PDB file of C-alpha atoms in Angstrom:
ATOM      1  CA  MET A 422       0.000   0.000   0.000  1.00  0.00           C
ATOM      2  CA  GLU A 423       1.229   3.490  -0.766  1.00  0.00           C
ATOM      3  CA  ARG A 424       0.741   6.763   1.051  1.00  0.00           C
ATOM      4  CA  MET A 425       0.222  10.160  -0.543  1.00  0.00           C
ATOM      5  CA  TYR A 426       1.468  13.378   1.005  1.00  0.00           C
ATOM      6  CA  ALA A 427       0.389  16.762  -0.368  1.00  0.00           C
ATOM      7  CA  SER A 428       3.163  19.329  -0.112  1.00  0.00           C
ATOM      8  CA  SER A 429       2.431  22.603   1.632  1.00  0.00           C
ATOM      9  CA  ALA A 430       3.257  24.293  -1.661  1.00  0.00           C
ATOM     10  CA  ALA A 431       0.143  22.733  -3.185  1.00  0.00           C
ATOM     11  CA  PRO A 432      -3.038  23.756  -1.317  1.00  0.00           C
ATOM     12  CA  THR A 433      -5.407  20.808  -1.169  1.00  0.00           C
ATOM     13  CA  GLY A 434      -9.150  20.445  -0.887  1.00  0.00           C
ATOM     14  CA  ARG A 435     -10.642  18.225   1.797  1.00  0.00           C
ATOM     15  CA  PRO A 436     -13.558  15.815   1.453  1.00  0.00           C
ATOM     16  CA  THR A 437     -16.633  16.860   3.385  1.00  0.00           C
ATOM     17  CA  PRO A 438     -17.592  14.501   6.240  1.00  0.00           C
ATOM     18  CA  ALA A 439     -20.887  12.666   5.870  1.00  0.00           C
ATOM     19  CA  GLY A 440     -22.399  14.195   9.017  1.00  0.00           C
ATOM     20  CA  PRO A 441     -22.290  17.609  10.667  1.00  0.00           C
ATOM     21  CA  VAL A 442     -19.149  18.603  12.491  1.00  0.00           C
ATOM     22  CA  CYS A 443     -19.062  21.020  15.408  1.00  0.00           C
ATOM     23  CA  CYS A 444     -16.151  23.165  16.511  1.00  0.00           C
ATOM     24  CA  ARG A 445     -15.905  23.655  20.274  1.00  0.00           C
ATOM     25  CA  GLY A 446     -13.368  25.479  22.388  1.00  0.00           C
ATOM     26  CA  HIS A 447     -12.034  23.608  25.420  1.00  0.00           C
ATOM     27  CA  ARG A 448     -12.964  24.732  28.934  1.00  0.00           C
ATOM     28  CA  ALA A 449     -10.382  25.348  31.611  1.00  0.00           C
ATOM     29  CA  GLN A 450     -10.346  22.953  34.560  1.00  0.00           C
ATOM     30  CA  ASP A 451     -12.126  25.457  36.811  1.00  0.00           C
ATOM     31  CA  GLY A 452     -15.106  25.464  34.443  1.00  0.00           C
ATOM     32  CA  ALA A 453     -14.558  29.012  33.185  1.00  0.00           C
ATOM     33  CA  MET A 454     -13.821  29.737  29.542  1.00  0.00           C
ATOM     34  CA  SER A 455     -10.155  30.597  29.100  1.00  0.00           C
ATOM     35  CA  GLY A 456     -10.070  32.189  25.658  1.00  0.00           C
ATOM     36  CA  PHE A 457     -10.368  29.303  23.231  1.00  0.00           C
ATOM     37  CA  GLY A 458      -8.644  26.848  25.536  1.00  0.00           C
ATOM     38  CA  ALA A 459      -6.527  24.422  23.526  1.00  0.00           C
ATOM     39  CA  GLY A 460      -7.573  26.078  20.262  1.00  0.00           C
ATOM     40  CA  ILE A 461     -10.121  25.885  17.472  1.00  0.00           C
ATOM     41  CA  ARG A 462     -10.728  22.649  15.598  1.00  0.00           C
ATOM     42  CA  ARG A 463     -11.379  23.085  11.884  1.00  0.00           C
ATOM     43  CA  GLY A 464     -14.867  21.951  10.937  1.00  0.00           C
ATOM     44  CA  VAL A 465     -16.710  21.868   7.617  1.00  0.00           C
ATOM     45  CA  MET A 466     -15.607  24.790   5.441  1.00  0.00           C
ATOM     46  CA  ALA A 467     -16.857  25.919   2.028  1.00  0.00           C
ATOM     47  CA  ALA A 468     -13.263  25.929   0.766  1.00  0.00           C
ATOM     48  CA  ASP A 469     -13.117  22.164   1.347  1.00  0.00           C
ATOM     49  CA  GLN A 470     -15.121  21.750  -1.851  1.00  0.00           C
ATOM     50  CA  PHE A 471     -12.378  23.292  -3.995  1.00  0.00           C
ATOM     51  CA  THR A 472      -8.704  22.788  -4.768  1.00  0.00           C
ATOM     52  CA  GLN A 473      -6.315  25.618  -5.630  1.00  0.00           C
ATOM     53  CA  ILE A 474      -3.481  24.763  -8.012  1.00  0.00           C
ATOM     54  CA  ALA A 475      -0.756  26.935  -9.521  1.00  0.00           C
ATOM     55  CA  ASN A 476      -1.470  28.007 -13.109  1.00  0.00           C
ATOM     56  CA  ALA A 477       2.134  27.181 -13.964  1.00  0.00           C
ATOM     57  CA  LEU A 478       1.420  23.468 -13.626  1.00  0.00           C
ATOM     58  CA  PHE A 479      -1.585  23.508 -15.956  1.00  0.00           C
ATOM     59  CA  ARG A 480       0.384  25.591 -18.468  1.00  0.00           C
ATOM     60  CA  ASP A 481       3.479  23.396 -18.399  1.00  0.00           C
ATOM     61  CA  SER A 482       3.611  22.004 -21.939  1.00  0.00           C
ATOM     62  CA  ARG A 483       6.190  19.377 -20.919  1.00  0.00           C
ATOM     63  CA  ILE A 484       3.520  17.248 -19.253  1.00  0.00           C
ATOM     64  CA  SER A 485       0.343  15.793 -20.706  1.00  0.00           C
ATOM     65  CA  TYR A 486      -3.191  16.817 -19.840  1.00  0.00           C
ATOM     66  CA  ARG A 487      -3.614  13.347 -18.360  1.00  0.00           C
ATOM     67  CA  ALA A 488      -0.755  14.020 -15.925  1.00  0.00           C
ATOM     68  CA  LYS A 489      -2.310  17.361 -15.001  1.00  0.00           C
ATOM     69  CA  GLY A 490      -5.654  15.698 -14.377  1.00  0.00           C
ATOM     70  CA  ILE A 491      -4.082  13.078 -12.115  1.00  0.00           C
ATOM     71  CA  PHE A 492      -2.281  15.816 -10.172  1.00  0.00           C
ATOM     72  CA  GLY A 493      -5.593  17.636  -9.759  1.00  0.00           C
ATOM     73  CA  TYR A 494      -7.319  14.522  -8.469  1.00  0.00           C
ATOM     74  CA  ILE A 495      -4.562  13.699  -5.987  1.00  0.00           C
ATOM     75  CA  SER A 496      -4.594  17.320  -4.776  1.00  0.00           C
ATOM     76  CA  THR A 497      -8.201  17.034  -3.622  1.00  0.00           C
ATOM     77  CA  HIS A 498      -7.188  14.690  -0.794  1.00  0.00           C
ATOM     78  CA  ARG A 499      -5.692  15.274   2.630  1.00  0.00           C
ATOM     79  CA  ASN A 500      -2.226  14.313   3.795  1.00  0.00           C
ATOM     80  CA  GLU A 501      -1.897  10.598   4.583  1.00  0.00           C
ATOM     81  CA  TRP A 502      -4.461   9.646   1.918  1.00  0.00           C
ATOM     82  CA  ARG A 503      -3.598   6.165   0.665  1.00  0.00           C
ATOM     83  CA  VAL A 504      -3.385   5.607  -3.064  1.00  0.00           C
ATOM     84  CA  THR A 505      -2.324   2.903  -5.480  1.00  0.00           C
ATOM     85  CA  THR A 506      -1.923   2.949  -9.238  1.00  0.00           C
ATOM     86  CA  ALA A 507      -4.753   0.423  -9.438  1.00  0.00           C
ATOM     87  CA  ALA A 508      -7.023   2.791  -7.492  1.00  0.00           C
ATOM     88  CA  LEU A 509      -6.242   5.634  -9.915  1.00  0.00           C
ATOM     89  CA  VAL A 510      -6.973   3.355 -12.868  1.00  0.00           C
ATOM     90  CA  ALA A 511     -10.310   2.383 -11.314  1.00  0.00           C
ATOM     91  CA  LEU A 512     -11.375   6.032 -11.121  1.00  0.00           C
ATOM     92  CA  GLY A 513     -11.958   6.507 -14.832  1.00  0.00           C
ATOM     93  CA  PRO A 514     -11.442   5.301 -18.392  1.00  0.00           C
ATOM     94  CA  ASP A 515      -7.640   5.722 -18.369  1.00  0.00           C
ATOM     95  CA  GLY A 516      -5.747   2.442 -18.552  1.00  0.00           C
ATOM     96  CA  ARG A 517      -2.967   1.228 -16.254  1.00  0.00           C
ATOM     97  CA  ASP A 518      -0.160   2.050 -18.720  1.00  0.00           C
ATOM     98  CA  ALA A 519      -1.550   5.544 -19.312  1.00  0.00           C
ATOM     99  CA  VAL A 520      -1.757   6.265 -15.581  1.00  0.00           C
ATOM    100  CA  ARG A 521       1.764   4.965 -14.971  1.00  0.00           C
ATOM    101  CA  THR A 522       3.122   7.079 -17.826  1.00  0.00           C
ATOM    102  CA  ALA A 523       1.405  10.171 -16.424  1.00  0.00           C
ATOM    103  CA  LEU A 524       2.814   9.551 -12.937  1.00  0.00           C
ATOM    104  CA  ASN A 525       6.267   9.185 -14.470  1.00  0.00           C
ATOM    105  CA  GLU A 526       5.818  12.566 -16.197  1.00  0.00           C
ATOM    106  CA  LEU A 527       4.927  14.244 -12.909  1.00  0.00           C
ATOM    107  CA  GLU A 528       7.942  12.659 -11.276  1.00  0.00           C
ATOM    108  CA  GLN A 529      10.274  13.555 -14.129  1.00  0.00           C
ATOM    109  CA  PHE A 530       9.467  17.260 -13.869  1.00  0.00           C
ATOM    110  CA  GLY A 531       9.413  17.502 -10.092  1.00  0.00           C
ATOM    111  CA  TYR A 532       5.672  17.626  -9.385  1.00  0.00           C
ATOM    112  CA  LEU A 533       5.773  14.244  -7.668  1.00  0.00           C
ATOM    113  CA  VAL A 534       8.526  12.732  -5.525  1.00  0.00           C
ATOM    114  CA  ARG A 535       8.520   9.049  -4.646  1.00  0.00           C
ATOM    115  CA  ASN A 536      10.492   7.655  -1.737  1.00  0.00           C
ATOM    116  CA  ARG A 537      10.519   4.109  -0.432  1.00  0.00           C
ATOM    117  CA  VAL A 538      10.474   3.901   3.347  1.00  0.00           C
ATOM    118  CA  ARG A 539      12.907   1.557   5.082  1.00  0.00           C
ATOM    119  CA  ARG A 540      11.617  -0.692   7.836  1.00  0.00           C
ATOM    120  CA  PRO A 541      13.456  -0.904  11.183  1.00  0.00           C
ATOM    121  CA  ASN A 542      15.114  -4.140  10.001  1.00  0.00           C
ATOM    122  CA  GLY A 543      16.570  -2.336   6.976  1.00  0.00           C
ATOM    123  CA  THR A 544      14.290  -3.845   4.329  1.00  0.00           C
ATOM    124  CA  LEU A 545      12.386  -1.648   1.882  1.00  0.00           C
ATOM    125  CA  GLY A 546       8.808  -0.843   2.861  1.00  0.00           C
ATOM    126  CA  GLN A 547       5.936   1.130   1.382  1.00  0.00           C
ATOM    127  CA  ILE A 548       6.251   3.981  -1.121  1.00  0.00           C
ATOM    128  CA  VAL A 549       5.549   7.511   0.104  1.00  0.00           C
ATOM    129  CA  TYR A 550       4.553  10.138  -2.451  1.00  0.00           C
ATOM    130  CA  SER A 551       4.920  13.883  -2.059  1.00  0.00           C
ATOM    131  CA  ILE A 552       3.283  16.301  -4.516  1.00  0.00           C
ATOM    132  CA  THR A 553       3.842  19.992  -5.146  1.00  0.00           C
ATOM    133  CA  ASP A 554       2.722  22.474  -7.801  1.00  0.00           C
ATOM    134  CA  ARG A 555       5.940  24.476  -7.326  1.00  0.00           C
ATOM    135  CA  PRO A 556       8.746  21.966  -7.880  1.00  0.00           C
ATOM    136  CA  ALA A 557      11.443  24.630  -8.179  1.00  0.00           C
ATOM    137  CA  ALA A 558       9.835  26.931  -5.577  1.00  0.00           C
ATOM    138  CA  PRO A 559      10.882  30.126  -7.405  1.00  0.00           C
ATOM    139  CA  ASP A 560      10.705  33.472  -5.690  1.00  0.00           C
ATOM    140  CA  ALA A 561       7.449  35.372  -6.133  1.00  0.00           C
ATOM    141  CA  LEU A 562       7.208  37.168  -9.448  1.00  0.00           C
ATOM    142  CA  PRO A 563       7.945  40.892  -9.177  1.00  0.00           C
ATOM    143  CA  ILE A 564       4.958  43.175  -9.506  1.00  0.00           C
ATOM    144  CA  ASP A 565       5.167  45.775 -12.252  1.00  0.00           C
ATOM    145  CA  SER A 566       3.834  48.833 -10.460  1.00  0.00           C
ATOM    146  CA  ALA A 567       3.412  50.702 -13.720  1.00  0.00           C
ATOM    147  CA  SER A 568       0.957  48.137 -15.051  1.00  0.00           C
ATOM    148  CA  ALA A 569      -0.567  47.175 -11.713  1.00  0.00           C
ATOM    149  CA  PHE A 570      -1.737  50.631 -10.670  1.00  0.00           C
ATOM    150  CA  ARG A 571      -2.627  53.834 -12.472  1.00  0.00           C
ATOM    151  CA  GLU A 572      -2.617  57.110 -10.574  1.00  0.00           C
ATOM    152  CA  PRO A 573      -6.038  58.784 -10.406  1.00  0.00           C
ATOM    153  CA  GLY A 574      -6.588  62.121 -12.097  1.00  0.00           C
ATOM    154  CA  ASN A 575      -6.241  65.325 -10.112  1.00  0.00           C
ATOM    155  CA  GLY A 576      -9.119  65.678  -7.697  1.00  0.00           C
ATOM    156  CA  ALA A 577     -11.051  62.915  -9.446  1.00  0.00           C
ATOM    157  CA  ASP A 578     -10.960  60.253  -6.739  1.00  0.00           C
ATOM    158  CA  PHE A 579     -10.295  57.114  -8.796  1.00  0.00           C
ATOM    159  CA  GLY A 580     -11.330  58.596 -12.131  1.00  0.00           C
ATOM    160  CA  ALA A 581     -13.364  56.108 -14.140  1.00  0.00           C
ATOM    161  CA  GLY A 582     -12.899  53.389 -11.530  1.00  0.00           C
ATOM    162  CA  ILE A 583     -10.431  50.810 -10.276  1.00  0.00           C
ATOM    163  CA  ARG A 584      -8.551  48.734 -12.831  1.00  0.00           C
ATOM    164  CA  ARG A 585      -7.633  45.235 -11.774  1.00  0.00           C
ATOM    165  CA  GLY A 586      -3.853  44.991 -11.741  1.00  0.00           C
ATOM    166  CA  VAL A 587      -1.473  42.188 -10.861  1.00  0.00           C
ATOM    167  CA  MET A 588      -3.031  40.005  -8.147  1.00  0.00           C
ATOM    168  CA  ALA A 589      -1.537  37.080  -6.257  1.00  0.00           C
ATOM    169  CA  ALA A 590      -4.648  35.037  -7.025  1.00  0.00           C
ATOM    170  CA  ASP A 591      -3.887  35.340 -10.748  1.00  0.00           C
ATOM    171  CA  GLN A 592      -1.145  32.757 -10.229  1.00  0.00           C
ATOM    172  CA  PHE A 593      -3.629  30.068  -9.164  1.00  0.00           C
ATOM    173  CA  THR A 594      -6.804  28.405 -10.383  1.00  0.00           C
ATOM    174  CA  GLN A 595      -9.506  27.123  -8.028  1.00  0.00           C
ATOM    175  CA  ILE A 596     -11.535  24.153  -9.262  1.00  0.00           C
ATOM    176  CA  ALA A 597     -14.320  22.179  -7.615  1.00  0.00           C
ATOM    177  CA  ASN A 598     -13.178  18.848  -6.188  1.00  0.00           C
ATOM    178  CA  ALA A 599     -16.260  17.246  -7.721  1.00  0.00           C
ATOM    179  CA  LEU A 600     -14.824  17.676 -11.213  1.00  0.00           C
ATOM    180  CA  PHE A 601     -11.493  16.040 -10.377  1.00  0.00           C
ATOM    181  CA  ARG A 602     -13.334  13.192  -8.634  1.00  0.00           C
ATOM    182  CA  ASP A 603     -15.864  12.600 -11.420  1.00  0.00           C
ATOM    183  CA  SER A 604     -15.146   9.054 -12.585  1.00  0.00           C
ATOM    184  CA  ARG A 605     -17.120   9.563 -15.807  1.00  0.00           C
ATOM    185  CA  ILE A 606     -14.364  11.651 -17.392  1.00  0.00           C
ATOM    186  CA  SER A 607     -10.710  10.835 -18.011  1.00  0.00           C
ATOM    187  CA  PHE A 608      -7.728  12.434 -16.320  1.00  0.00           C
ATOM    188  CA  LYS A 609      -6.914  13.883 -19.738  1.00  0.00           C
ATOM    189  CA  ALA A 610     -10.245  15.732 -19.831  1.00  0.00           C
ATOM    190  CA  LYS A 611      -9.674  17.017 -16.294  1.00  0.00           C
ATOM    191  CA  GLY A 612      -6.251  18.310 -17.286  1.00  0.00           C
ATOM    192  CA  LEU A 613      -7.745  20.099 -20.287  1.00  0.00           C
ATOM    193  CA  PHE A 614     -10.334  21.732 -18.045  1.00  0.00           C
ATOM    194  CA  GLY A 615      -7.586  22.856 -15.683  1.00  0.00           C
ATOM    195  CA  TYR A 616      -5.548  24.410 -18.480  1.00  0.00           C
ATOM    196  CA  ILE A 617      -8.533  26.241 -19.986  1.00  0.00           C
ATOM    197  CA  SER A 618      -9.506  27.491 -16.513  1.00  0.00           C
ATOM    198  CA  THR A 619      -6.218  29.364 -16.146  1.00  0.00           C
ATOM    199  CA  HIS A 620      -7.297  31.884 -18.782  1.00  0.00           C
ATOM    200  CA  ARG A 621      -9.605  34.865 -18.496  1.00  0.00           C
ATOM    201  CA  ASP A 622     -12.886  35.444 -20.296  1.00  0.00           C
ATOM    202  CA  GLY A 623     -12.420  36.223 -23.973  1.00  0.00           C
ATOM    203  CA  TRP A 624      -9.345  34.037 -24.429  1.00  0.00           C
ATOM    204  CA  GLN A 625      -9.199  32.709 -27.988  1.00  0.00           C
ATOM    205  CA  ILE A 626      -8.913  28.933 -28.168  1.00  0.00           C
ATOM    206  CA  THR A 627      -8.501  26.281 -30.859  1.00  0.00           C
ATOM    207  CA  VAL A 628      -7.951  22.543 -30.636  1.00  0.00           C
ATOM    208  CA  ALA A 629      -4.569  23.037 -32.318  1.00  0.00           C
ATOM    209  CA  THR A 630      -3.583  25.526 -29.616  1.00  0.00           C
ATOM    210  CA  LEU A 631      -4.534  23.055 -26.888  1.00  0.00           C
ATOM    211  CA  ALA A 632      -2.525  20.315 -28.596  1.00  0.00           C
ATOM    212  CA  ARG A 633       0.561  22.547 -28.585  1.00  0.00           C
ATOM    213  CA  HIS A 634       0.311  23.031 -24.805  1.00  0.00           C
ATOM    214  CA  GLY A 635       0.287  19.347 -23.910  1.00  0.00           C
ATOM    215  CA  ARG A 636       1.665  16.070 -25.147  1.00  0.00           C
ATOM    216  CA  GLU A 637      -1.590  14.741 -26.611  1.00  0.00           C
ATOM    217  CA  ARG A 638      -2.303  14.985 -30.322  1.00  0.00           C
ATOM    218  CA  VAL A 639      -5.252  16.832 -31.857  1.00  0.00           C
ATOM    219  CA  ASP A 640      -7.451  13.709 -31.917  1.00  0.00           C
ATOM    220  CA  ALA A 641      -6.838  13.051 -28.217  1.00  0.00           C
ATOM    221  CA  VAL A 642      -7.551  16.675 -27.317  1.00  0.00           C
ATOM    222  CA  THR A 643     -10.777  16.528 -29.333  1.00  0.00           C
ATOM    223  CA  THR A 644     -12.024  13.441 -27.473  1.00  0.00           C
ATOM    224  CA  GLY A 645     -11.143  15.092 -24.149  1.00  0.00           C
ATOM    225  CA  LEU A 646     -13.215  18.146 -25.029  1.00  0.00           C
ATOM    226  CA  GLU A 647     -16.072  15.867 -26.079  1.00  0.00           C
ATOM    227  CA  GLU A 648     -15.977  14.195 -22.648  1.00  0.00           C
ATOM    228  CA  LEU A 649     -16.276  17.575 -20.928  1.00  0.00           C
ATOM    229  CA  GLU A 650     -19.122  18.537 -23.232  1.00  0.00           C
ATOM    230  CA  ASN A 651     -20.985  15.240 -22.759  1.00  0.00           C
ATOM    231  CA  HIS A 652     -21.050  15.723 -18.988  1.00  0.00           C
ATOM    232  CA  GLY A 653     -21.867  19.420 -18.899  1.00  0.00           C
ATOM    233  CA  PHE A 654     -18.464  20.871 -17.996  1.00  0.00           C
ATOM    234  CA  LEU A 655     -18.113  22.522 -21.402  1.00  0.00           C
ATOM    235  CA  LEU A 656     -20.690  24.010 -23.764  1.00  0.00           C
ATOM    236  CA  ARG A 657     -19.800  24.773 -27.355  1.00  0.00           C
ATOM    237  CA  GLU A 658     -21.867  26.888 -29.705  1.00  0.00           C
ATOM    238  CA  ARG A 659     -21.005  28.074 -33.189  1.00  0.00           C
ATOM    239  CA  ASP A 660     -21.613  31.792 -33.683  1.00  0.00           C
ATOM    240  CA  ARG A 661     -23.011  33.100 -36.957  1.00  0.00           C
ATOM    241  CA  ASN A 662     -21.478  35.943 -38.904  1.00  0.00           C
ATOM    242  CA  ALA A 663     -23.545  38.874 -40.170  1.00  0.00           C
ATOM    243  CA  ASP A 664     -23.809  37.211 -43.599  1.00  0.00           C
ATOM    244  CA  GLY A 665     -25.274  34.065 -42.075  1.00  0.00           C
ATOM    245  CA  THR A 666     -22.172  31.922 -42.401  1.00  0.00           C
ATOM    246  CA  LEU A 667     -20.824  30.000 -39.423  1.00  0.00           C
ATOM    247  CA  GLY A 668     -18.231  31.881 -37.421  1.00  0.00           C
ATOM    248  CA  GLN A 669     -15.979  31.022 -34.515  1.00  0.00           C
ATOM    249  CA  ALA A 670     -16.884  28.494 -31.847  1.00  0.00           C
ATOM    250  CA  LEU A 671     -17.888  29.910 -28.476  1.00  0.00           C
ATOM    251  CA  TYR A 672     -16.944  27.950 -25.380  1.00  0.00           C
ATOM    252  CA  CYS A 673     -18.334  28.151 -21.865  1.00  0.00           C
ATOM    253  CA  ILE A 674     -16.766  26.104 -19.074  1.00  0.00           C
ATOM    254  CA  THR A 675     -18.006  25.461 -15.563  1.00  0.00           C
ATOM    255  CA  ASP A 676     -17.063  23.124 -12.725  1.00  0.00           C
ATOM    256  CA  LEU A 677     -20.671  23.319 -11.478  1.00  0.00           C
ATOM    257  CA  PRO A 678     -22.634  22.195 -14.552  1.00  0.00           C
ATOM    258  CA  ALA A 679     -25.903  21.907 -12.644  1.00  0.00           C
ATOM    259  CA  LEU A 680     -25.836  25.597 -11.724  1.00  0.00           C
ATOM    260  CA  GLN A 681     -24.601  27.407 -14.819  1.00  0.00           C
ATOM    261  CA  CYS A 682     -23.575  27.318 -18.424  1.00  0.00           C
ATOM    262  CA  GLY A 683     -26.453  27.158 -20.866  1.00  0.00           C
ATOM    263  CA  PRO A 684     -27.099  28.925 -24.162  1.00  0.00           C
ATOM    264  CA  ALA A 685     -28.253  31.969 -22.214  1.00  0.00           C
ATOM    265  CA  ALA A 686     -24.861  32.257 -20.559  1.00  0.00           C
ATOM    266  CA  LEU A 687     -23.111  32.136 -23.914  1.00  0.00           C
ATOM    267  CA  GLY A 688     -25.506  34.700 -25.312  1.00  0.00           C
ATOM    268  CA  HIS A 689     -24.746  36.981 -22.376  1.00  0.00           C
ATOM    269  CA  GLU A 690     -21.011  36.713 -22.961  1.00  0.00           C
ATOM    270  CA  ARG A 691     -21.484  37.306 -26.692  1.00  0.00           C
ATOM    271  CA  SER A 692     -23.599  40.405 -26.224  1.00  0.00           C
ATOM    272  CA  ARG A 693     -21.197  41.727 -23.631  1.00  0.00           C
ATOM    273  CA  SER A 694     -18.226  41.451 -25.982  1.00  0.00           C
ATOM    274  CA  THR A 695     -19.911  43.161 -28.930  1.00  0.00           C
TER     275      THR A 695
END
């Protein structure tokens, strides 16, 4: 059996317990409340339903979308979660060889580290995995103050309003755990979703572009997009030009397909951009 450790560099989501959880402070021995006693215990939190992953991982063209999807799935679990290759294979349509190849990619480029623990008698024991979305742990990117903030006009408060500059959150993408844990779609499809999610509204996309940012070919990317579309995580609609001919494809993605993303949403985005 193998154990999975999530590095502190890769924030992880946590599965929600089946029943309600209460957080209680501890009382002092004399019966009076002494602050919060031994401390606060973390109960059910809304953030437990999501996983935050560095954009750099999803945009790393050295690794496949399948590898990115597997990283996303593993990241949704707590430290000490036990995993085997067979368990990952059982989670979706990816085969054993494909999963092993993807794990090797993550290991090759530093997103996954495998160590075999030695037993007290010196023999080799179980494998311990450690994952991180910052394998090189580079220093934080410098903020360009000229592009991040524009001085307001004289006596005009903030002029026409606040412009969103460089933000720390722009370096990460937050995705619902439910998508990564959906066994109906492949790890490849999950990796594609992660990569697309790192871009802002209005980003121009083609299948060829997606193929250039991963290791899968155009046909594999196409089937991954079809998986997302079949299960409501992606909606595609072909726009029509003024002369009636078919124009560019419009995409809408969501990690909560039951709550959003229908033709009306696409129409709203289209009207907003014209």
